CSV table of N, CA and C in Angstrom, one decimal:
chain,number,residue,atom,x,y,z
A,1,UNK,N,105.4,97.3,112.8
A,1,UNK,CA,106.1,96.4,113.8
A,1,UNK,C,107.6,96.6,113.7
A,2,UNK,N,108.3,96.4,112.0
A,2,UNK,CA,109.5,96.9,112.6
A,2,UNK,C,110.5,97.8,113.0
A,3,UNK,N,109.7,98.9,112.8
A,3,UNK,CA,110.1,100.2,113.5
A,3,UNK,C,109.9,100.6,114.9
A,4,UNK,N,109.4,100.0,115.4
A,4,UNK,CA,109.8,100.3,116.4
A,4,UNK,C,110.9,98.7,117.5
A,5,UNK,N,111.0,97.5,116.6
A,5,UNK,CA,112.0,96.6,117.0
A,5,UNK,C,113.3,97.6,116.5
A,6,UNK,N,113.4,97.9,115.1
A,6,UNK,CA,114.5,98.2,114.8
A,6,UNK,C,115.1,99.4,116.1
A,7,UNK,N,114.4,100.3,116.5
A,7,UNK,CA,114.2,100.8,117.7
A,7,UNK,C,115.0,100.5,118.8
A,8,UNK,N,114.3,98.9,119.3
A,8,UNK,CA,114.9,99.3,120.5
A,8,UNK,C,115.6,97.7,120.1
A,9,UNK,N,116.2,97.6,118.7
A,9,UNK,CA,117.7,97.2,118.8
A,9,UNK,C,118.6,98.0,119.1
A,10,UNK,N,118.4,99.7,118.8
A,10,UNK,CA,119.3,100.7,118.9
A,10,UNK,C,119.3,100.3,120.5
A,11,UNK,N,118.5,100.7,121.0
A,11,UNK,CA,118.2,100.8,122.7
A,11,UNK,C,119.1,99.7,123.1
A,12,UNK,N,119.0,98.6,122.8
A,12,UNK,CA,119.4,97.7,123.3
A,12,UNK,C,121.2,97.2,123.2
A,13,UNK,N,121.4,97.5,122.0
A,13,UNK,CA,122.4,97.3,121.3
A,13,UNK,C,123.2,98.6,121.1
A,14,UNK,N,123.0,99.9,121.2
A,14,UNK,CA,123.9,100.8,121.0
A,14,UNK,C,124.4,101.5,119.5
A,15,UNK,N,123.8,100.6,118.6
A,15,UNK,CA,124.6,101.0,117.5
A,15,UNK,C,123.7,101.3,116.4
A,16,UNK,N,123.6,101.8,115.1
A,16,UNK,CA,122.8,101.6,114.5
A,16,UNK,C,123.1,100.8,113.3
A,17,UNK,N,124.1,100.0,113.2
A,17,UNK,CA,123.6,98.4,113.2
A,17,UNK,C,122.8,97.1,113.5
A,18,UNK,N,122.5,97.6,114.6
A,18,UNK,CA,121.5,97.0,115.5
A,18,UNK,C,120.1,96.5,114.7
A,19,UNK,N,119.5,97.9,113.8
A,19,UNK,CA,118.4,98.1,113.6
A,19,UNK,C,118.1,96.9,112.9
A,20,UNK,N,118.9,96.0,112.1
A,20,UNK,CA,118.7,95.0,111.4
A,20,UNK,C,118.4,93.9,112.5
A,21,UNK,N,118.9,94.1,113.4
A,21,UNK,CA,118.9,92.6,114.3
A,21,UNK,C,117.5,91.6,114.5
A,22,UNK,N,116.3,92.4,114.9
A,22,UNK,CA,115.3,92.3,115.4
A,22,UNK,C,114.6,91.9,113.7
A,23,UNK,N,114.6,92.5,112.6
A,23,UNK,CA,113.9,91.9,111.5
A,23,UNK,C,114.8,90.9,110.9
A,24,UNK,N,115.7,90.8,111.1
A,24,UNK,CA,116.5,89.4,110.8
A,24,UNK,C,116.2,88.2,111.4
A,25,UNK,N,115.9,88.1,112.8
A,25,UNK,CA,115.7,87.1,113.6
A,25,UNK,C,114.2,87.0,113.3
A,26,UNK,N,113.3,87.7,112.8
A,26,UNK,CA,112.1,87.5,112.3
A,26,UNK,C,111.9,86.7,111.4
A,27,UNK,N,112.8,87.2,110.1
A,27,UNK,CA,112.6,86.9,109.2
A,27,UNK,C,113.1,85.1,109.1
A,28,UNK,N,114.1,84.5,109.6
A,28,UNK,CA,114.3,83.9,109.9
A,28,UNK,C,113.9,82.4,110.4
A,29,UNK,N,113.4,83.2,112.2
A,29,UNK,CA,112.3,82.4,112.6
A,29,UNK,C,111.2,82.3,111.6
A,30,UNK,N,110.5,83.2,110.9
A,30,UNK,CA,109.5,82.9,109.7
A,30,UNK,C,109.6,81.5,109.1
A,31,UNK,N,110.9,82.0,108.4
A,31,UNK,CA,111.4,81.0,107.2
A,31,UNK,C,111.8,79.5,107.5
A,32,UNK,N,112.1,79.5,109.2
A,32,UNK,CA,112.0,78.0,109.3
A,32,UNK,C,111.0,77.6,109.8
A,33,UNK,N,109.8,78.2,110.5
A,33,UNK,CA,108.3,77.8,110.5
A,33,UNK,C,107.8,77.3,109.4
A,34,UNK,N,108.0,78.3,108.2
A,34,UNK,CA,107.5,77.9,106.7
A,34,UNK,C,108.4,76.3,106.1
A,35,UNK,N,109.2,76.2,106.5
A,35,UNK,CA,110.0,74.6,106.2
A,35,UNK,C,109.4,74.3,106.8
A,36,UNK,N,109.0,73.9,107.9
A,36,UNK,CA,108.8,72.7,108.8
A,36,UNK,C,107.0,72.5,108.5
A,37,UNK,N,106.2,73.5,107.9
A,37,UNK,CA,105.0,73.5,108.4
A,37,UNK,C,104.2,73.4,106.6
A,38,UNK,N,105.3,73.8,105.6
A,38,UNK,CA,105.1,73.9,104.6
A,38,UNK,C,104.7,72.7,103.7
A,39,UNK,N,103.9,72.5,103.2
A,39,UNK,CA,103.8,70.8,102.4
A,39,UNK,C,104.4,71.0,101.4
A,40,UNK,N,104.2,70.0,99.8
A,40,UNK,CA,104.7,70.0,98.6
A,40,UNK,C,103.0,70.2,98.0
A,41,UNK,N,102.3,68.6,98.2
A,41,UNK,CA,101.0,68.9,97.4
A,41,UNK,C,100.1,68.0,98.5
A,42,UNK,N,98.9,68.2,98.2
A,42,UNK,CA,97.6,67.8,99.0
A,42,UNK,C,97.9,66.2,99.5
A,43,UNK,N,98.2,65.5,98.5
A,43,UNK,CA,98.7,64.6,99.0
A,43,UNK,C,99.3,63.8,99.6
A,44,UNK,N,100.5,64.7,99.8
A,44,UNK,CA,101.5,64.9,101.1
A,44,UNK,C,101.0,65.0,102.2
A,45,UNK,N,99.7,65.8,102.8
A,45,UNK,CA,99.1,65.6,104.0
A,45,UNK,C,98.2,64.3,103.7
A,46,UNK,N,98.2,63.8,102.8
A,46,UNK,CA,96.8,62.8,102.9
A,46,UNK,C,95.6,63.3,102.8
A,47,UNK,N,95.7,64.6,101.6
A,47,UNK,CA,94.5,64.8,101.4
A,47,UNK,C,94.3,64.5,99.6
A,48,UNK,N,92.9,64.7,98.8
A,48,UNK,CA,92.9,64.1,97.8
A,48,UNK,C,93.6,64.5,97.0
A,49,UNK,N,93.3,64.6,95.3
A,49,UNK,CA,94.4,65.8,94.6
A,49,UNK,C,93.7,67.0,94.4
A,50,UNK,N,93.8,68.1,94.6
A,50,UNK,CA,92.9,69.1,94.3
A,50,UNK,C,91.9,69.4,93.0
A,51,UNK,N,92.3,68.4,91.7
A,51,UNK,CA,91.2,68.0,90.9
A,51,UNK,C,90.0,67.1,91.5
A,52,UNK,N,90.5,65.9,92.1
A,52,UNK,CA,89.7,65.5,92.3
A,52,UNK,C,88.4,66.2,93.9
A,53,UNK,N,89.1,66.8,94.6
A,53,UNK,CA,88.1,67.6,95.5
A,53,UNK,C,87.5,68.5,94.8
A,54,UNK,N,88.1,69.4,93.8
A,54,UNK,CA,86.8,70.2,93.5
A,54,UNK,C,86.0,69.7,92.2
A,55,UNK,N,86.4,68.2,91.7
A,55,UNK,CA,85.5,67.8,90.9
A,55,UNK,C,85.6,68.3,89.4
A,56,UNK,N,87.1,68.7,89.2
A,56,UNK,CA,87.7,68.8,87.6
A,56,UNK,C,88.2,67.8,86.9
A,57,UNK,N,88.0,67.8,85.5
A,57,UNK,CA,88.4,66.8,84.6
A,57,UNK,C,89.5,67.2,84.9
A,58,UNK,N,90.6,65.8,84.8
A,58,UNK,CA,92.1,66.4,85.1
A,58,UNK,C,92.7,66.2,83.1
A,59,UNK,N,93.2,66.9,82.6
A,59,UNK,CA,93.8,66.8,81.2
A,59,UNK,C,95.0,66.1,81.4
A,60,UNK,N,95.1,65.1,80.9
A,60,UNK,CA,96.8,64.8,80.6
A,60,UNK,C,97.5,64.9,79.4
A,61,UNK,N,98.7,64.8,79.6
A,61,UNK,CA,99.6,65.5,78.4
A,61,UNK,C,100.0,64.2,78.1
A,62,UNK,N,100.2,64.3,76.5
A,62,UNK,CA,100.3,63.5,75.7
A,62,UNK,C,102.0,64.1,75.4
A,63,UNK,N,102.9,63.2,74.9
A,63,UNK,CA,104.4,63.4,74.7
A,63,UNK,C,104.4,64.1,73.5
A,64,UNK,N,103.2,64.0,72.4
A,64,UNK,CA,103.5,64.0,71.3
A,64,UNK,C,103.4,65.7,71.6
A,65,UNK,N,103.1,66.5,72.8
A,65,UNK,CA,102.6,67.9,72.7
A,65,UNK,C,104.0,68.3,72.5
A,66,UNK,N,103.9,69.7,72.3
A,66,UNK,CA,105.7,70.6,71.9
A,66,UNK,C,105.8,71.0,73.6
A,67,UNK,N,106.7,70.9,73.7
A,67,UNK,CA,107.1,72.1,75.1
A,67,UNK,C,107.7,73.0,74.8
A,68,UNK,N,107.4,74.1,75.6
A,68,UNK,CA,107.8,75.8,75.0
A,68,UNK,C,109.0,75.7,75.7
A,69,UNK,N,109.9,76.5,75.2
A,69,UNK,CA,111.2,77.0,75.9
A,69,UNK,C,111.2,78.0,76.8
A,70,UNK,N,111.9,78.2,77.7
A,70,UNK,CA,111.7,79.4,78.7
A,70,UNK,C,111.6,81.0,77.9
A,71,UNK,N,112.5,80.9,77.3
A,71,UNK,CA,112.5,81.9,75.9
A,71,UNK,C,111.3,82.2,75.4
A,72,UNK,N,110.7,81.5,74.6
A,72,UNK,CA,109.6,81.4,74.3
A,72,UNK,C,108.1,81.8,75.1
A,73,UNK,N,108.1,81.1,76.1
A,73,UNK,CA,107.2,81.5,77.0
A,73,UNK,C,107.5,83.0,77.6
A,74,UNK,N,108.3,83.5,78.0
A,74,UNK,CA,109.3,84.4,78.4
A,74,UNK,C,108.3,85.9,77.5
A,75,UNK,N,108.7,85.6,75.9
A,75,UNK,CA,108.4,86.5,75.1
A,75,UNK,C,107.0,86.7,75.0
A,76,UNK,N,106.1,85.5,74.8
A,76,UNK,CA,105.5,85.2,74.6
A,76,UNK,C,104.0,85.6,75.4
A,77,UNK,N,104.4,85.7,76.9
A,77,UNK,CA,103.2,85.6,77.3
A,77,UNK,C,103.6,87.0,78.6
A,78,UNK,N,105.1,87.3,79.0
A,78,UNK,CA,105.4,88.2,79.9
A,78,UNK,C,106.1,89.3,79.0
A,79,UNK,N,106.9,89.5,78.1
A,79,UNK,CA,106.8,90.9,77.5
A,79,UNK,C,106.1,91.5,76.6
A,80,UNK,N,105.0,90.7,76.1
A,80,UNK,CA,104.1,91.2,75.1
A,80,UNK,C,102.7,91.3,75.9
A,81,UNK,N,102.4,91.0,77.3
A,81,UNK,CA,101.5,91.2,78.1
A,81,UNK,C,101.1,92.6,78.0
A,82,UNK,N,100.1,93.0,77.9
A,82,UNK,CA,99.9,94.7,78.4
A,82,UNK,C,99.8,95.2,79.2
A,83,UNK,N,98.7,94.0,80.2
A,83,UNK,CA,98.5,94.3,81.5
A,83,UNK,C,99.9,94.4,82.4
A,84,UNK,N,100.7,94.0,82.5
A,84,UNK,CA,101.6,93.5,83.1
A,84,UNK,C,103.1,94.9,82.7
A,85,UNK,N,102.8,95.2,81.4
A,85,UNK,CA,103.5,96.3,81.8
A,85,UNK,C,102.8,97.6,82.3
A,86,UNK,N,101.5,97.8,81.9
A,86,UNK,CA,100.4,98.8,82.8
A,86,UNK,C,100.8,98.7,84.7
A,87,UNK,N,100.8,97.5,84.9
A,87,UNK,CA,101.2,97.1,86.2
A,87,UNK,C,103.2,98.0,86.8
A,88,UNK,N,103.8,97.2,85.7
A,88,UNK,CA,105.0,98.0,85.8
A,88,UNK,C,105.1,98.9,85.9
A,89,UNK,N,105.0,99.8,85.0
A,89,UNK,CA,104.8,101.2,85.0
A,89,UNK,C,104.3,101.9,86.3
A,90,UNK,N,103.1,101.4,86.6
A,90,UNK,CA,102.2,102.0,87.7
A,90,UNK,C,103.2,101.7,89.4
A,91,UNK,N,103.8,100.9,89.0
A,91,UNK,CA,104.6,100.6,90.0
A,91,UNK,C,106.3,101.3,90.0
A,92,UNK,N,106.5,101.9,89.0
A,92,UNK,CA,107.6,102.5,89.3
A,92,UNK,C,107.2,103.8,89.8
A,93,UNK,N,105.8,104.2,89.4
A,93,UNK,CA,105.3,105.8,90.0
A,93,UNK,C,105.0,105.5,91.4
A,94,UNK,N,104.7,104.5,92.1
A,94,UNK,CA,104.3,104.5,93.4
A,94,UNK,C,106.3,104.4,94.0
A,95,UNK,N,106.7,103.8,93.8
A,95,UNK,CA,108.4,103.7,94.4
A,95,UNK,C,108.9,104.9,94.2
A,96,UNK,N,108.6,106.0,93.5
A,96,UNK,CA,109.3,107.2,93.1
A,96,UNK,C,108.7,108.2,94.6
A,97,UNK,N,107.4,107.7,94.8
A,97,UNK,CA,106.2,108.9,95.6
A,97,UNK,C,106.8,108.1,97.3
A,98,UNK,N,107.0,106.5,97.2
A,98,UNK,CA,107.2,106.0,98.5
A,98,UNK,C,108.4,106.0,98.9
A,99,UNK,N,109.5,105.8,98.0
A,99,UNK,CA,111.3,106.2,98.0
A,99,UNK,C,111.6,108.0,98.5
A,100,UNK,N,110.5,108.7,98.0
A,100,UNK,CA,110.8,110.0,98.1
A,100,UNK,C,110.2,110.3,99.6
A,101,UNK,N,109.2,110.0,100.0
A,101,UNK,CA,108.1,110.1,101.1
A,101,UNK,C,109.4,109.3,102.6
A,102,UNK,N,110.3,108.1,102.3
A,102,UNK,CA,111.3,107.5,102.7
A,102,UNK,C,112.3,108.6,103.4
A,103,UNK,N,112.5,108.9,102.5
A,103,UNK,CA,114.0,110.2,102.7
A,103,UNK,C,113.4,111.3,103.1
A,104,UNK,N,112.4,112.1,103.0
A,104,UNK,CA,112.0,113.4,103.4
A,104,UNK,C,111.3,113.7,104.7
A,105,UNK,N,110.3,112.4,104.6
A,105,UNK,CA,108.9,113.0,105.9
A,105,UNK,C,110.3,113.0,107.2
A,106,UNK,N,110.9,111.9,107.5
A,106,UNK,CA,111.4,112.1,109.0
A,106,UNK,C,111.9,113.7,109.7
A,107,UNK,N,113.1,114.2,108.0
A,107,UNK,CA,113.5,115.3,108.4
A,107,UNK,C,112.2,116.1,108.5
A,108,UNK,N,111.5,116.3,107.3
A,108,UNK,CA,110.1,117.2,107.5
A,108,UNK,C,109.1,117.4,108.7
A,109,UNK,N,109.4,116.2,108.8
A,109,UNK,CA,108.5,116.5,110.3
A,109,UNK,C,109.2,116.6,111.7
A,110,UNK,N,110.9,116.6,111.3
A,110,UNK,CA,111.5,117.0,112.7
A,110,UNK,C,111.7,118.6,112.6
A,111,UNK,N,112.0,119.1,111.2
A,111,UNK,CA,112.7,120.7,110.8
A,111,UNK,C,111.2,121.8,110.8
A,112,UNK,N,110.0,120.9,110.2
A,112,UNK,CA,109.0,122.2,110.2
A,112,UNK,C,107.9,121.8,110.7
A,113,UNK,N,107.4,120.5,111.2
A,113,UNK,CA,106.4,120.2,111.9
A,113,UNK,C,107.1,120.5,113.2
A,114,UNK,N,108.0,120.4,114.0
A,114,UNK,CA,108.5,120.3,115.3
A,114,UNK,C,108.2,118.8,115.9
A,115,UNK,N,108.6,117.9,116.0
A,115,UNK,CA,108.4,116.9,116.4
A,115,UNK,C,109.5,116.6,116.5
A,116,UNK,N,109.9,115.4,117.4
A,116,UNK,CA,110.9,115.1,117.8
A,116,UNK,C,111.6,113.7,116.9
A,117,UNK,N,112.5,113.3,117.5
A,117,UNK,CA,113.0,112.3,116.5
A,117,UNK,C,112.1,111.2,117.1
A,118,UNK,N,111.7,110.8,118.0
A,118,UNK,CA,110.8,110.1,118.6
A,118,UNK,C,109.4,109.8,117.8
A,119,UNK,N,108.9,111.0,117.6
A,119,UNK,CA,107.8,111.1,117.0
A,119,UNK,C,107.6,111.2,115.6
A,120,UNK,N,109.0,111.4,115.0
A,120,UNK,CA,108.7,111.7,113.6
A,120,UNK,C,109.2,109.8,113.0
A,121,UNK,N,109.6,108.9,114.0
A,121,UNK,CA,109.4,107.8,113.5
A,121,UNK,C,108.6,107.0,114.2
A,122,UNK,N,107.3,107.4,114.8
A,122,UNK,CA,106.2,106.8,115.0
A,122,UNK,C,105.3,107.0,114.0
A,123,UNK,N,105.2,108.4,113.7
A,123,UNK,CA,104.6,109.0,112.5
A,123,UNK,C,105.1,108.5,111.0
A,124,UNK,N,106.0,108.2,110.8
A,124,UNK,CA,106.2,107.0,109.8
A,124,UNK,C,105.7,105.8,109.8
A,125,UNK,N,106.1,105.5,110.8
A,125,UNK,CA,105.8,103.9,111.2
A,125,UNK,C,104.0,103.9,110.6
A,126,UNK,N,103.2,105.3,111.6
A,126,UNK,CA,101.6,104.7,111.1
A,126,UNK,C,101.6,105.1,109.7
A,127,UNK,N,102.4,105.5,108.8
A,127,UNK,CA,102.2,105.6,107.5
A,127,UNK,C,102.4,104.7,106.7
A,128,UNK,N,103.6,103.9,107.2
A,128,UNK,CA,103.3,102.7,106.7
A,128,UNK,C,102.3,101.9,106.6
A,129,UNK,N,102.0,101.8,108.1
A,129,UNK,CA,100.8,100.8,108.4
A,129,UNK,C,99.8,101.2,107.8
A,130,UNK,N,99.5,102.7,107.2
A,130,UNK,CA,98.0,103.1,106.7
A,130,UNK,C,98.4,102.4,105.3
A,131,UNK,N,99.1,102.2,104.7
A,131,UNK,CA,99.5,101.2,103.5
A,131,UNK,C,98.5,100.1,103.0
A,132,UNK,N,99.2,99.3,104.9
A,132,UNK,CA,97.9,97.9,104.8
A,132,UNK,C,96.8,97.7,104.1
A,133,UNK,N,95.9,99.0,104.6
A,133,UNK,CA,94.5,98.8,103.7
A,133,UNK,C,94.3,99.2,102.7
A,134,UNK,N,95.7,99.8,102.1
A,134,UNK,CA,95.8,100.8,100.8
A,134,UNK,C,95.7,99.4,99.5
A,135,UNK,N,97.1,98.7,100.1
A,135,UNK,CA,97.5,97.7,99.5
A,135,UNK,C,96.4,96.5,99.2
A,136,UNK,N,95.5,95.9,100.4
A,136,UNK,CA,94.4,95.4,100.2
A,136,UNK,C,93.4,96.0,99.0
């Protein structure tokens, strides 16, 4: 979707500054739909607490418990994770293949596929989108 807005901000606008225009005002409009539409907790609509709808003992905390410092939790449960750096890792190899795939396909497919500049950012654009179900 924003490849071809960023598009015909050029179209529209002339510049390629433009190209931000069209996902800015998206992003935007989003972000104050999400205020106005967004609750705090179940409650807040008048519905029960989510313990009690699905029927969990709720635990309460007693003062006497320690609370962890951000520090602590920090080391504790996010750098000594394994999964989580397995995750990291695996994600700096996909930004290397998707940063690189960024910078090359347009020229690649305007210098040796022959396609136009037209076409070589439609043909992006559905690469992106074949993502979607990647990502899922």
């Amino acid at each position: 979707i924003i490849a071809p807005l960023a598009t015909l901000g050029i179209y529209l606008f002339g510049t390629w500054h433009s190209i931000f225009f069209f996902p800015a005002l998206i992003s935007i409009v989003l972000a104050i739909i999400t205020f106005v539409l967004l609750k705090d907790t179940p409650q807040s609509c008048g519905l029960p607490p989510i313990e009690e709808y699905k029927h969990e003992v709720v635990h309460t905390h007693t003062e006497n418990e320690e609370k962890s410092t951000f520090k602590e939790i920090f080391y504790k449960y996010i750098l000594h994770n394994k999964y989580l750096w397995y995750l990291a890792i695996a994600n700096i190899f996909v930004y290397f293949i998707r940063y690189g795939v960024v910078s090359w396909a347009p020229t690649y497919l305007t210098a040796v596929k022959g396609f136009t500049k037209e076409g070589s950012r439609w043909a992006y654009f559905l690469y992106e989108w074949a993502g979607i179900p990647g990502m899922l």
